[in-house]
Short mmCIF file of C-alpha atoms and ligand atoms in Angstrom, two decimals:
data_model
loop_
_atom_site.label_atom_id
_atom_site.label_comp_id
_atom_site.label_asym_id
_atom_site.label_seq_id
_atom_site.Cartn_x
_atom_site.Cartn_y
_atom_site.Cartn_z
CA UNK M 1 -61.27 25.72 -62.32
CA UNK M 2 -61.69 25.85 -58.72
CA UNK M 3 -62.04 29.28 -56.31
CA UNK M 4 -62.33 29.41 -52.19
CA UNK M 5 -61.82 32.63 -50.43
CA UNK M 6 -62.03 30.95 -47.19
CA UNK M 7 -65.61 29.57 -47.49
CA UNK M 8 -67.28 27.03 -50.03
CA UNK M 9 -65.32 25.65 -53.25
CA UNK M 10 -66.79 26.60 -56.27
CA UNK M 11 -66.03 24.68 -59.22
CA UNK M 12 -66.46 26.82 -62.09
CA UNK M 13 -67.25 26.17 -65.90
CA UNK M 14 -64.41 28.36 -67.59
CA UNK M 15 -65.63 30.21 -70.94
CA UNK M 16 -66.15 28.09 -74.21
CA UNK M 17 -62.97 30.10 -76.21
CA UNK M 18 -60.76 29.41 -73.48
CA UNK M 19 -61.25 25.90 -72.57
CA UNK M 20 -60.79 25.02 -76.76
CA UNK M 21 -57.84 27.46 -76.35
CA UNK M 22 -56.59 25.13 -73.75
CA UNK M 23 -56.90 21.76 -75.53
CA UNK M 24 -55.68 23.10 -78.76
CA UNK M 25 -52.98 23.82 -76.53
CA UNK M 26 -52.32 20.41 -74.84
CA UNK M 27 -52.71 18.86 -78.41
CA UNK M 28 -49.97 20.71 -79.87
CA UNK M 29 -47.82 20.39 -76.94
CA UNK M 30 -48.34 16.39 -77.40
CA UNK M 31 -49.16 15.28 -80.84
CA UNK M 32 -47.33 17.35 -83.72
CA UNK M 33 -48.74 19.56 -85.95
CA UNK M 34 -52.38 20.88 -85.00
CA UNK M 35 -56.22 19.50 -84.60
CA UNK M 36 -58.69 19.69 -87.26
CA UNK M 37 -61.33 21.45 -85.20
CA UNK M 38 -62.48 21.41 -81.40
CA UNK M 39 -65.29 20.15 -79.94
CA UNK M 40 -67.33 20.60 -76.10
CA UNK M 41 -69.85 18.03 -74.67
CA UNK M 42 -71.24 19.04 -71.38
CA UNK M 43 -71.73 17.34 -68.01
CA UNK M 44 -75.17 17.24 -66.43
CA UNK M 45 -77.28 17.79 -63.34
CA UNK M 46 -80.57 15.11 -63.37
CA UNK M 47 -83.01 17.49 -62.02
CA UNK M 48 -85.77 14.85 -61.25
CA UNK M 49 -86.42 11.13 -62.17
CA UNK M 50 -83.69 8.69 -60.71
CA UNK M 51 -83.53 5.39 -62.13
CA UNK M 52 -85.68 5.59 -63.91
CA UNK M 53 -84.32 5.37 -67.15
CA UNK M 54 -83.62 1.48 -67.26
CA UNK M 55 -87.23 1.29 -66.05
CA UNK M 56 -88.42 2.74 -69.30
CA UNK M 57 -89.27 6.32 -67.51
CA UNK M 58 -88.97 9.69 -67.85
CA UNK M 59 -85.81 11.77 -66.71
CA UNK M 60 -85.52 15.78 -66.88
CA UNK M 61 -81.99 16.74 -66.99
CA UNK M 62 -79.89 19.60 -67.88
CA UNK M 63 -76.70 20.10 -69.13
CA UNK M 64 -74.54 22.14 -67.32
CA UNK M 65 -71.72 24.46 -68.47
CA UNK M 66 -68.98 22.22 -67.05
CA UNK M 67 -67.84 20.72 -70.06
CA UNK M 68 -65.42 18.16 -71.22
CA UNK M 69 -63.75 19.92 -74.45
CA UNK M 70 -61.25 18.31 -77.16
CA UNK M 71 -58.94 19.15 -79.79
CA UNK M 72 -59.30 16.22 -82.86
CA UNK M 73 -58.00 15.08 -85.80
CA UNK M 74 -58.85 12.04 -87.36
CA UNK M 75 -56.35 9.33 -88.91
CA UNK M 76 -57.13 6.83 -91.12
CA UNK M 77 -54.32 4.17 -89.83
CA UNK M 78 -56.85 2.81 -86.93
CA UNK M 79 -54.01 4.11 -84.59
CA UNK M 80 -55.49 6.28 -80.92
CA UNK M 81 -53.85 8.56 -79.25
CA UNK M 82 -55.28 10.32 -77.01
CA UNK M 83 -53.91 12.66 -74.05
CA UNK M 84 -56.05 14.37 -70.95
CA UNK M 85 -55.35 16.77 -68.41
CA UNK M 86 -57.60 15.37 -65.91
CA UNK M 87 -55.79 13.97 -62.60
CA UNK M 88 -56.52 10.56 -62.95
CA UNK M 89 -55.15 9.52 -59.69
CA UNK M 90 -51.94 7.92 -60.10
CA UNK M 91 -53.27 6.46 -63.95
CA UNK M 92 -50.73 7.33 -67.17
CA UNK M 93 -53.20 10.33 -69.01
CA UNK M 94 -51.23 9.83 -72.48
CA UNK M 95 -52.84 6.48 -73.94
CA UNK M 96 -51.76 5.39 -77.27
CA UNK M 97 -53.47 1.93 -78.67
CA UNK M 98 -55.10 0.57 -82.00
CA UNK M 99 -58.56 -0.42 -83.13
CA UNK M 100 -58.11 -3.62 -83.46
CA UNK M 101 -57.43 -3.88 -79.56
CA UNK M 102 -60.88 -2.19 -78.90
CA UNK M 103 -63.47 -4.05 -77.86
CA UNK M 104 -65.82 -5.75 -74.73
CA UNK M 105 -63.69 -4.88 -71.66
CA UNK M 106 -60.57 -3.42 -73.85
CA UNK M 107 -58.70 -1.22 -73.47
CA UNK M 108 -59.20 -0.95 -69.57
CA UNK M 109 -59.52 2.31 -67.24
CA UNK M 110 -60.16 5.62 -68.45
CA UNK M 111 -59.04 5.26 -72.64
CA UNK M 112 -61.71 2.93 -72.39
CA UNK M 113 -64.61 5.94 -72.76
CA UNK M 114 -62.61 7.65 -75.87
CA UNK M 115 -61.66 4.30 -77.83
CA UNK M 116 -65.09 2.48 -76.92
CA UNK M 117 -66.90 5.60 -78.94
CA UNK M 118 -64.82 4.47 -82.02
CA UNK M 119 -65.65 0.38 -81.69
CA UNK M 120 -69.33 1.50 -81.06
CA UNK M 121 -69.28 4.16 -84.06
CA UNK M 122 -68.23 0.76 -86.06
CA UNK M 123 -70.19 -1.76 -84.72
CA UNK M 124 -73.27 0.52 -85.50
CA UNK M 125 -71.81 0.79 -89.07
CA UNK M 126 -69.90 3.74 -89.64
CA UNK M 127 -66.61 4.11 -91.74
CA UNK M 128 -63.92 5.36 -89.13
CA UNK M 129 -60.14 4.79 -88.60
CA UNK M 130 -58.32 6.42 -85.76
CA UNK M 131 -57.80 9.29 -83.77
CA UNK M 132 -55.51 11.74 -82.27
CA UNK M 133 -57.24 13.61 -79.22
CA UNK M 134 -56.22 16.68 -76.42
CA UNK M 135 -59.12 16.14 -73.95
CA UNK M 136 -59.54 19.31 -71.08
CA UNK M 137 -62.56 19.14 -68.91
CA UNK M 138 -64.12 21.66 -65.93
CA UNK M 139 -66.47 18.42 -65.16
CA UNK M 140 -65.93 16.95 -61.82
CA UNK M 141 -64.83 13.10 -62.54
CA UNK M 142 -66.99 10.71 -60.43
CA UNK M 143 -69.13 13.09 -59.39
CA UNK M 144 -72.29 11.49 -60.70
CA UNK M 145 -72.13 14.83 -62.89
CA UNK M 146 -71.82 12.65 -65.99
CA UNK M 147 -67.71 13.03 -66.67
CA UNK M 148 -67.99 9.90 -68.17
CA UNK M 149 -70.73 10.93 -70.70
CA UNK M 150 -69.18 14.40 -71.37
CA UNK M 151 -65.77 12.50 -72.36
CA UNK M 152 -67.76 9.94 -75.03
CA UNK M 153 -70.42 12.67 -76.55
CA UNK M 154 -67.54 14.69 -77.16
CA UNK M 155 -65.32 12.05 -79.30
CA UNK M 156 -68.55 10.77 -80.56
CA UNK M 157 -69.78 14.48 -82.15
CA UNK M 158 -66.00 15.38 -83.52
CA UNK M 159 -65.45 11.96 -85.32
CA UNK M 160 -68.90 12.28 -86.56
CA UNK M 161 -68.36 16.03 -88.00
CA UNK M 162 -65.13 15.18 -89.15
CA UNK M 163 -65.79 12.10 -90.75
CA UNK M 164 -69.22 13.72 -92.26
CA UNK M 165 -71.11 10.48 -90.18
CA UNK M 166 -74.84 12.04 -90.45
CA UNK M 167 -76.85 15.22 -90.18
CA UNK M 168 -74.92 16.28 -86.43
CA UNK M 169 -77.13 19.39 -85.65
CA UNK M 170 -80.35 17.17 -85.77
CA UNK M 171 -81.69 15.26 -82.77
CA UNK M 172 -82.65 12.23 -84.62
CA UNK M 173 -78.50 11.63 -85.55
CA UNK M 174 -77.71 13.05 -82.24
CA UNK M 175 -79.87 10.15 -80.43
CA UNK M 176 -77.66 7.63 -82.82
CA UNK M 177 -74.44 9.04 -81.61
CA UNK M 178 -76.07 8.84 -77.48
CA UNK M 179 -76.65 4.88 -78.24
CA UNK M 180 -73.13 4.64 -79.36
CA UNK M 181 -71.96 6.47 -76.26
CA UNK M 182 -73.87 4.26 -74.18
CA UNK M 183 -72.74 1.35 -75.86
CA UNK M 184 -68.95 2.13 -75.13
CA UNK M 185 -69.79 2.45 -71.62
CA UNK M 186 -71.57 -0.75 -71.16
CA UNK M 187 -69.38 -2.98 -72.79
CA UNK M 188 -65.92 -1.66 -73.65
CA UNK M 189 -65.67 0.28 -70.08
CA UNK M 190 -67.99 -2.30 -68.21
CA UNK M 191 -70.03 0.68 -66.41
CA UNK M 192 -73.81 0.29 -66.38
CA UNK M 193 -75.17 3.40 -67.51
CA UNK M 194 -79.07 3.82 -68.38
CA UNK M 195 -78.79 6.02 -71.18
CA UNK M 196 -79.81 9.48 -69.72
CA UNK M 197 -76.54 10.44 -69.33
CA UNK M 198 -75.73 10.71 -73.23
CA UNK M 199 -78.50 11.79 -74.04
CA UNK M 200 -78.68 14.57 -71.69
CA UNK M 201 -74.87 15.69 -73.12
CA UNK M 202 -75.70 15.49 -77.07
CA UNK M 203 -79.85 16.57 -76.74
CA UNK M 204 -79.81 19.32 -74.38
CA UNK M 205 -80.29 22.78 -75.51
CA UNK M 206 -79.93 26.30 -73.35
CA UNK M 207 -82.17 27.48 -71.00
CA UNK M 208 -84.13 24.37 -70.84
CA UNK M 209 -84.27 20.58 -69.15
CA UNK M 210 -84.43 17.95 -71.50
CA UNK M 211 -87.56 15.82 -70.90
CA UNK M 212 -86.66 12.16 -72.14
CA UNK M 213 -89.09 9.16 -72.49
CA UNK M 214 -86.36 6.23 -71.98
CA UNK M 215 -88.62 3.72 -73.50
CA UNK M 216 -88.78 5.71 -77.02
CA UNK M 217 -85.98 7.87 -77.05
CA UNK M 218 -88.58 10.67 -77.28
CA UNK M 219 -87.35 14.40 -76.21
CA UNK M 220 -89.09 17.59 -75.22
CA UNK M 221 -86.97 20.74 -74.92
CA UNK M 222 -88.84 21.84 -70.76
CA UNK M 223 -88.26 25.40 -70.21
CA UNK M 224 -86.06 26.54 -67.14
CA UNK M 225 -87.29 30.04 -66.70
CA UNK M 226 -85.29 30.30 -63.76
CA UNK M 227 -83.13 33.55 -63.72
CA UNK M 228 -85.73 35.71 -64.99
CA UNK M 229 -87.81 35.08 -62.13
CA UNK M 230 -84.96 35.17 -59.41
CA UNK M 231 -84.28 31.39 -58.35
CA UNK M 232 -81.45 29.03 -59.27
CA UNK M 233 -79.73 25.55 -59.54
CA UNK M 234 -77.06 25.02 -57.06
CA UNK M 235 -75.09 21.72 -57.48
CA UNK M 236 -73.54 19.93 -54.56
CA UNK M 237 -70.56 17.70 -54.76
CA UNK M 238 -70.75 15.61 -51.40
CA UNK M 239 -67.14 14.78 -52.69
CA UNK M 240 -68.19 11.52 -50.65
CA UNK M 241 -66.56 8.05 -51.87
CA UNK M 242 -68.74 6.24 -53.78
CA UNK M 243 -69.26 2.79 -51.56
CA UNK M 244 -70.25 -0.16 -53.52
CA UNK M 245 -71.94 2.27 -56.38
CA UNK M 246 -71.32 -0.53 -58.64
CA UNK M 247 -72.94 -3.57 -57.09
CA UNK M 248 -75.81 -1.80 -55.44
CA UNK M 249 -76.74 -0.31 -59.10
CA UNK M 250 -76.89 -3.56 -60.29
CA UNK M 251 -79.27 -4.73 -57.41
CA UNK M 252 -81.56 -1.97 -57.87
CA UNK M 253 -81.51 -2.68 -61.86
CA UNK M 254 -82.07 -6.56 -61.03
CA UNK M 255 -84.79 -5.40 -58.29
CA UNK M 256 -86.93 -3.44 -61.02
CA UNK M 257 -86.81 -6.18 -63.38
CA UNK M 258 -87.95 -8.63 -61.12
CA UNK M 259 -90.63 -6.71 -59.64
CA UNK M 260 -91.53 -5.82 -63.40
CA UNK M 261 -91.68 -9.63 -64.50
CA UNK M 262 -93.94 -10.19 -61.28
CA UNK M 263 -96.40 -8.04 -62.35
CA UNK M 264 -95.89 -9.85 -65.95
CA UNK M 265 -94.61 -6.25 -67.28
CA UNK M 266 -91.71 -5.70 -69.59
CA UNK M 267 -90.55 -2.96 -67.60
CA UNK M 268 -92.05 -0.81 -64.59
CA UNK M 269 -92.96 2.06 -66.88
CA UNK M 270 -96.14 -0.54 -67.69
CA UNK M 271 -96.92 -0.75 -64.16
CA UNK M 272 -97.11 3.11 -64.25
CA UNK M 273 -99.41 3.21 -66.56
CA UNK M 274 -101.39 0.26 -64.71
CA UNK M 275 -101.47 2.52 -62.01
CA UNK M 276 -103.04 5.07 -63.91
CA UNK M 277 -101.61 8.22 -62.56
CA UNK M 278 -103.87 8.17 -59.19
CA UNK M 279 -102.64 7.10 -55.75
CA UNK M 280 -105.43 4.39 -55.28
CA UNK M 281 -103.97 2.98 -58.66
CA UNK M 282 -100.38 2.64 -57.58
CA UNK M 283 -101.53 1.20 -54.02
CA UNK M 284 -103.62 -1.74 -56.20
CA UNK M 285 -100.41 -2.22 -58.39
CA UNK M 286 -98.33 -2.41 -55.28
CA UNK M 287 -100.84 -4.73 -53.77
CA UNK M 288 -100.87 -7.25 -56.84
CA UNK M 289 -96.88 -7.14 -56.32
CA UNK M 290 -97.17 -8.22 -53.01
CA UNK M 291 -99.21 -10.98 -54.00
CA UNK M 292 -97.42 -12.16 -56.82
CA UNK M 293 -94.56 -12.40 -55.53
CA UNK M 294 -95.16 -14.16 -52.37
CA UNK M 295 -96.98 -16.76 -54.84
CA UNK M 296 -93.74 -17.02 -56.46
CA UNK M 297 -91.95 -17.72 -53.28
CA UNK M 298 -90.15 -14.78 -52.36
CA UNK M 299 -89.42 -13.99 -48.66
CA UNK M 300 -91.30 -11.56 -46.81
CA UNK M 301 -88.89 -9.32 -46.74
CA UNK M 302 -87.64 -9.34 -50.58
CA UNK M 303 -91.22 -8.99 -50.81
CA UNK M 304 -91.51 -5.37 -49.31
CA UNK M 305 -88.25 -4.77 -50.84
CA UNK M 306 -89.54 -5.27 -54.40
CA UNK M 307 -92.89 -3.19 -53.05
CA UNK M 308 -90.20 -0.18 -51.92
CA UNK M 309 -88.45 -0.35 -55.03
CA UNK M 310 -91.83 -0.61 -57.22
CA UNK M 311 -93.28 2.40 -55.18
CA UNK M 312 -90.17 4.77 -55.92
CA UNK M 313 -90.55 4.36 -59.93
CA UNK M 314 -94.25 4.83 -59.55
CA UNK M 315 -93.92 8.10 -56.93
CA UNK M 316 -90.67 9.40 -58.61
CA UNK M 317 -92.49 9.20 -62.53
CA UNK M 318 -95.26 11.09 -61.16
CA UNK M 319 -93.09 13.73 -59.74
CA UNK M 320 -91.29 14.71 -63.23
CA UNK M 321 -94.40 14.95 -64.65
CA UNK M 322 -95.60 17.46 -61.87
CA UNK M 323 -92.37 18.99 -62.56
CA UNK M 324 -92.82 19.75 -66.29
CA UNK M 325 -96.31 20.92 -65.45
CA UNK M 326 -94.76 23.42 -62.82
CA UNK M 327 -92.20 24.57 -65.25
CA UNK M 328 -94.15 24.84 -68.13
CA UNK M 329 -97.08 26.85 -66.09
CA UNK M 330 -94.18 29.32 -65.00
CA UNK M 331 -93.14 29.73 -69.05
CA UNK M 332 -96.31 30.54 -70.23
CA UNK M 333 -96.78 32.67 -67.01
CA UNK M 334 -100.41 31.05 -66.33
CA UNK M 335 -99.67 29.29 -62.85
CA UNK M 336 -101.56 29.10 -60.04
CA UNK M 337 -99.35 27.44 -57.77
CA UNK M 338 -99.84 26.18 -53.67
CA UNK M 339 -97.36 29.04 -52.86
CA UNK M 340 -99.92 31.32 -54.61
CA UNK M 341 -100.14 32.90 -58.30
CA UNK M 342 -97.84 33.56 -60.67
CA UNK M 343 -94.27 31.95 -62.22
CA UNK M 344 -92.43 32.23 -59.31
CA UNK M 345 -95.23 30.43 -57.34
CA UNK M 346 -95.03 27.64 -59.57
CA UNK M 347 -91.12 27.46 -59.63
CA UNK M 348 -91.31 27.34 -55.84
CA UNK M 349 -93.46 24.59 -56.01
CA UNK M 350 -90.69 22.70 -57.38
CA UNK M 351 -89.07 22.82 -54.52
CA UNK M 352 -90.58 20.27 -52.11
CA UNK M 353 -91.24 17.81 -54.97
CA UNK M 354 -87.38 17.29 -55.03
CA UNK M 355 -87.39 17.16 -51.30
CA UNK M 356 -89.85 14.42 -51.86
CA UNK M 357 -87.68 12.75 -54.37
CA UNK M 358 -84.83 12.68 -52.09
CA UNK M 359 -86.91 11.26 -49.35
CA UNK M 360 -88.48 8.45 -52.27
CA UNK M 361 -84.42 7.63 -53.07
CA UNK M 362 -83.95 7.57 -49.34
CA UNK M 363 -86.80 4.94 -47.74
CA UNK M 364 -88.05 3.66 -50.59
CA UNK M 365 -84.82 2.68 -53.42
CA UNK M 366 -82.17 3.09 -50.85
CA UNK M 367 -79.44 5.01 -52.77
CA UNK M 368 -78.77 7.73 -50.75
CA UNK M 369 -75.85 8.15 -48.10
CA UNK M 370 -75.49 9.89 -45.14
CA UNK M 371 -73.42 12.68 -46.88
CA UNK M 372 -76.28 13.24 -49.18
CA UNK M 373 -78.60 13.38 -46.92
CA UNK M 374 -76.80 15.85 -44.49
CA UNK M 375 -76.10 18.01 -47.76
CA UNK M 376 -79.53 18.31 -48.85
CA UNK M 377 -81.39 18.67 -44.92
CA UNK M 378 -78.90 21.54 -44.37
CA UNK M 379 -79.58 23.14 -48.08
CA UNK M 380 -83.09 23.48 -46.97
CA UNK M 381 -82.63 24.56 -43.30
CA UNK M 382 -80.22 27.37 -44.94
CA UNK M 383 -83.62 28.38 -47.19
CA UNK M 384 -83.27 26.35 -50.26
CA UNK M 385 -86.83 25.83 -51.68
CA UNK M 386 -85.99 22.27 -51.85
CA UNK M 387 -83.12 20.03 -52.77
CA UNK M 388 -82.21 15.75 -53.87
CA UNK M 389 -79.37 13.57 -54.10
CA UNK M 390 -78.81 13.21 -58.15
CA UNK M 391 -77.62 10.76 -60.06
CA UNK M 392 -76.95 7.27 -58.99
CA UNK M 393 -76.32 7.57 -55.29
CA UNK M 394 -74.20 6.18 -53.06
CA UNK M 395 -72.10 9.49 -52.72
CA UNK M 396 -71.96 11.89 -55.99
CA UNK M 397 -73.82 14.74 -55.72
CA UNK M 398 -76.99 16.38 -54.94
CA UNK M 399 -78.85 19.36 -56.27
CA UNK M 400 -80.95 22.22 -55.08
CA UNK M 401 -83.61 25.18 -56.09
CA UNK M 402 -82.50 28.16 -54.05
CA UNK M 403 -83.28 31.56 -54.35
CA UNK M 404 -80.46 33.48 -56.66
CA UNK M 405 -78.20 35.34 -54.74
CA UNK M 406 -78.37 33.03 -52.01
CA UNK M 407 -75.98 30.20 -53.29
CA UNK M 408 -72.85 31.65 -51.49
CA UNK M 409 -74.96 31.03 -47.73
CA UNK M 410 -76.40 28.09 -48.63
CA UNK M 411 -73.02 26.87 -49.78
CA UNK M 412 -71.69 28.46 -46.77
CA UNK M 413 -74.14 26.63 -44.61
CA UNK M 414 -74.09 22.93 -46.45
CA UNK M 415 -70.26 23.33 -46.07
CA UNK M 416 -70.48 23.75 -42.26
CA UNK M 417 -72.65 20.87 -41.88
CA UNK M 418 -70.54 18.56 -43.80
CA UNK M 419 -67.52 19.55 -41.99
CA UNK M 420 -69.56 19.28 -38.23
CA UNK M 421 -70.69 16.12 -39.49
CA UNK M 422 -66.85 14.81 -40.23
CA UNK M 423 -67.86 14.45 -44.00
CA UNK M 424 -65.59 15.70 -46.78
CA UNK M 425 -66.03 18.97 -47.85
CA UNK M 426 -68.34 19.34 -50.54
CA UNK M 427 -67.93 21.39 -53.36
CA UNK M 428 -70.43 23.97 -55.36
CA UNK M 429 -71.12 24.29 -59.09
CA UNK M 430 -73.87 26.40 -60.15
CA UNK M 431 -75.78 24.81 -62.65
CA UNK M 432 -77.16 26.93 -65.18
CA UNK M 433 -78.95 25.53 -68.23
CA UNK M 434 -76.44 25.19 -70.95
CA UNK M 435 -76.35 24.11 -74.40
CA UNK M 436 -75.43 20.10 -75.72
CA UNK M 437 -72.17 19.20 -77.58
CA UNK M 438 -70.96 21.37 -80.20
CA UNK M 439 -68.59 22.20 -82.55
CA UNK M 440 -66.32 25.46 -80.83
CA UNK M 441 -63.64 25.67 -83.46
P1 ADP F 1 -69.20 10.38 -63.60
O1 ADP F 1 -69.63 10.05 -64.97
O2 ADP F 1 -70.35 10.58 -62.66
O3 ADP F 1 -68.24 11.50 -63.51
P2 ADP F 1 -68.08 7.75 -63.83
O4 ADP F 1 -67.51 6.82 -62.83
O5 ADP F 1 -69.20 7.29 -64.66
O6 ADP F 1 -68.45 9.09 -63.03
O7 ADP F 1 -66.94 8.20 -64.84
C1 ADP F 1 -65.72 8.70 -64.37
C2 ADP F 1 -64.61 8.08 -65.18
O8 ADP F 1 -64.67 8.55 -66.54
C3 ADP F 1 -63.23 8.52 -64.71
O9 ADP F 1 -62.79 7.71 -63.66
C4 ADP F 1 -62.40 8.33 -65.98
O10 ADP F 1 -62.10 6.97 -66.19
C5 ADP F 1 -63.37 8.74 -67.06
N1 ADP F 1 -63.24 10.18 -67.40
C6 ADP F 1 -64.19 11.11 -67.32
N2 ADP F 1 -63.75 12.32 -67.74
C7 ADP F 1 -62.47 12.14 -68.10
C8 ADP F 1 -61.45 13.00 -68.63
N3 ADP F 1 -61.66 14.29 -68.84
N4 ADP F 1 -60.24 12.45 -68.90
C9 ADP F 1 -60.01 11.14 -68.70
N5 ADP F 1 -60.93 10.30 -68.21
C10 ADP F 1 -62.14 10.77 -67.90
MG1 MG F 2 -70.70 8.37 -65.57
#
C-alpha cells in the first residue's frame, strides 16, 4: 500500500488478517473452490554485513513487516498454477505449467521463484506434486528488500505445512527449507543469491536481527531494543535502476574468491580470522595479499583491487560484530557507550558504524551508486544517527537509524535531495522488526 500527502511515499506493510483476506480473495476469484490455508514470508532490511555471506561471514538482518502472503492448496497431479497481483511490468501474472518442465533455467521470469521451490523441495528429497497459488505482496519488487526471497519462503513454508514435510516451527527444518529457497534462485531463476536472504525470511523472529554465521548456518536471535528507547529503522528505496547489478555481483563474488585462493584460504572468513580481530592483523593479511598476488602475476592494479575488496570483508565483519555488542549492551541495559552511558548511548553508537559501512561499500567493494550515496549523506545531514546502502548495490535501497518521530523530516529531507539531485524519487518503509514466515490462516 502506498500513502503521499504531498511529501515522501511511504510504502506501508498492511495488517497480517487483511493481506490473507486479500489473497484468499484473488485465489477464489482465479482458481475455483478455496485454499487450504494461507501463509506470509516477509521481506528484509540487511542491517549490517554486505557480501559477506558468500565470503563465509556474518550478516544481521531483520525481517520487515512487508510481506509477500499466499493462499495454497496443494495438488497431487504435478500441475502449477499460480496467479500474483504484483505489477510485473508488462509480464502475464497468471502462470500455469507442470513439474516436469521445472528445472535449471525453466520456467523463465517471475514463475520461476514459485515453481523452482517445488523442483528444489524434490531434488532435496521430499514427496510433493503440484500447486495452486494466490500470491499478494506489500514488498517492494527489486528493491534489494528481498521480494524475491519473500515469494520462495512463502511457497516453501505452505507446501511444507501442507504436505506435513518436517517439524516447520523449528529452525533446524526452517534452515532446510532456506537452502531449498536458495537453490530455486540459483539455478531454476539464474539469480545469484548468497543465502542471507532466505534465511533472513524463514529464521527471523520479532523484535530482533537475526545474526547468521554463513559458513555454518548458525543463528542468534540479536535484540533490537529500539522503540523502547526512542530510535528507529527507516528504509530508503532509491527507486534507482539497478545498472549492471548482475555482472558486477558476479565480479565482486569472483574478486573474493580469488583474493581468498591467494591467501591459500577457502573463503575470506579464514583471512578474518588470520587477521585476528586487530587492525595491525588485517594490515599483515592485506600485505601478504599484495604479495601473493603480484607473485602470481596479477597487474598492479587488480592487485589493489583484490586488497580493496579483501579490506571491505575484513572492516565490514568487524563492524557486525561491534554491532551485536552495541545491541546486546543496550538489552541488558549495561552500556557504556562513546556517546556516554546507558542503552540509548549504545544504540547511537550504531549509528556511525553504518556510516562506516556505507563508506567500506563505497571506496573499498564499489557497490554503491550515486543515488545511494546522495540518500544516505542527506539522511544524516537531516539528523539520522547514521545510515548505508543495503543489500547488493548498484541502486536498491539503503537504510538508516534515526531518532523515532523524526522519519517524516528525514524522509522529507532525503526526498528533496533526490529530487535536486535529478534522481528518482525514493520511497520510505519503516522497518520495524517483524516476525519470519508463518502460517496466518
Ligand atoms: P529483490 O529480491 O531485491 O526484490 P530480485 O531481483 O531478487 O529483487 O527479485 C525480484 C523478482 O522476483 C521480480 O522481478 C519477480 O520476478 C520476482 N517476484 C518477487 N515478488 C514477486 C511477487 N509478489 N509476484 C511475482 N513475482 C515476484
Ligand atoms: Mg532478491
Amino acid at each position: 500500500m502506498t500513502t503521499t500527502s504531498g511529501g515522501p511515499t511511504w510504502l506501508e506493510a498492511v495488517p497480517p488478517s487483511r493481506a490473507a483476506e486479500a489473497a484468499a480473495a484473488l485465489f477464489a476469484e482465479h482458481w475455483e473452490g478455496a485454499a487450504d490455508g494461507v501463509w506470509s514470508a516477509p521481506g528484509r532490511v540487511n542491517l549490517i554485513g554486505e557480501h559477506l555471506d558468500y565470503n563465509g561471514g556474518p550478516v544481521l538482518p531483520l525481517a520487515l513487516p512487508h510481506s509477500t502472503v499466499a493462499a495454497v492448496r496443494t495438488r497431487t497431479d504435478g500441475v502449477l498454477r499460480v496467479v500474483s497481483s504484483a505489477d510485473l511490468g508488462g509480464e502475464a501474472s497468471v502462470w500455469q505449467g507442470h513439474l516436469s518442465e521445472v528445472g535449471p533455467g525453466a520456467p523463465e521470469g517471475w514463475p520461476a521463484y514459485v515453481a523452482g521451490v517445488l523442483w528444489a523441495l524434490r531434488e532435496a528429497g521430499h514427496d510433493v506434486g503440484g500447486l495452486d497459488a494466490a500470491v499478494v505482496s506489500t514488498v517492494p519488487l527489486g528493491a534489494g528488500l528481498s521480494s524475491s526471497a519473500a515469494l520462495e519462503c512463502v511457497v516453501a513454508l505452505a507446501v511444507a505445512d501442507l504436505a506435513a514435510l518436517g517439524e516447520t516451527s523449528a529452525d533446524a527444518f526452517r534452515a532446510e527449507l532456506a537452502a531449498a529457497c536458495v537453490r530455486a534462485e540459483n539455478e531454476v531463476a539464474r539469480a545469484s543469491t548468497g543465502g542471507m536472504d532466505q534465511a533472513a525470511s524463514l529464521r527471523c523472529t520479532a523484535e530482533h536481527a537475526l545474526l547468521l554465521d554463513s559458513a555454518t548456518g548458525a543463528v542468534t536471535q540479536v535484540p533490537l531494543p529500539l522503540a523502547e528507547h526512542g530510535r528507529a529503522l527507516l528504509v530508503m528505496d532509491t527507486r534507482a535502476p539497478h545498472r549492471h547489478s548482475g555482472g558486477e555481483y558476479g565480479s565482486r563474488r569472483a574478486a573474493s574468491e580469488r583474493a581468498a585462493q591467494l591467501l591459500g584460504h577457502g573463503l575470506l572468513a579464514q583471512a578474518v580470522d588470520e587477521a585476528g580481530g586487530t587492525a595491525a592483523g588485517a594490515e599483515a593479511v592485506l600485505s601478504r595479499l599484495r604479495t601473493a598476488a603480484a607473485q602470481a602475476g596479477e597487474g598492479a592494479e587488480r592487485v589493489e583491487e583484490l586488497v580493496r575488496r579483501t579490506r571491505h570483508v575484513l572492516t565490514e565483519t568487524a563492524r557486525v560484530h561491534q554491532v551485536v555488542s552495541l545491541l546486546t549492551a543496550a538489552a541488558e541495559g549495561s552500556c557504556v557507550g562513546l556517546s556516554g552511558v546507558g542503552a540509548v548511548a549504545c544504540i547511537d553508537d550504531v549509528g556511525p558504524v553504518l556510516s562506516a559501512s556505507h563508506a567500506s561499500m563505497r571506496d573499498d567493494y564499489e557497490i554503491s551508486c550515486p543515488e545511494l550515496d546522495v540518500v544516505c549523506s542527506a539522511a544524516e545531514a537531516a539528523g539520522a544517527l547514521g545510515a548505508r546502502m543495503t543489500g547488493g548495490g548498484f541502486g536498491g535501497s539503503a537504510v538508516a537509524l534515526v531518532r523515532a518521530g523524526t522519519e517524516q523530516a528525514v524522509a522529507a529531507a532525503v526526498r528533496a535531495a533526490a529530487l535536486e539531485a535529478g534522481h528518482p524519487e525514493p520511497a520510505f518503509l519503516r522497518a520495524l522488526a517483524s516476525p519470519g514466515a508463518r502460517r496466518l490462516r
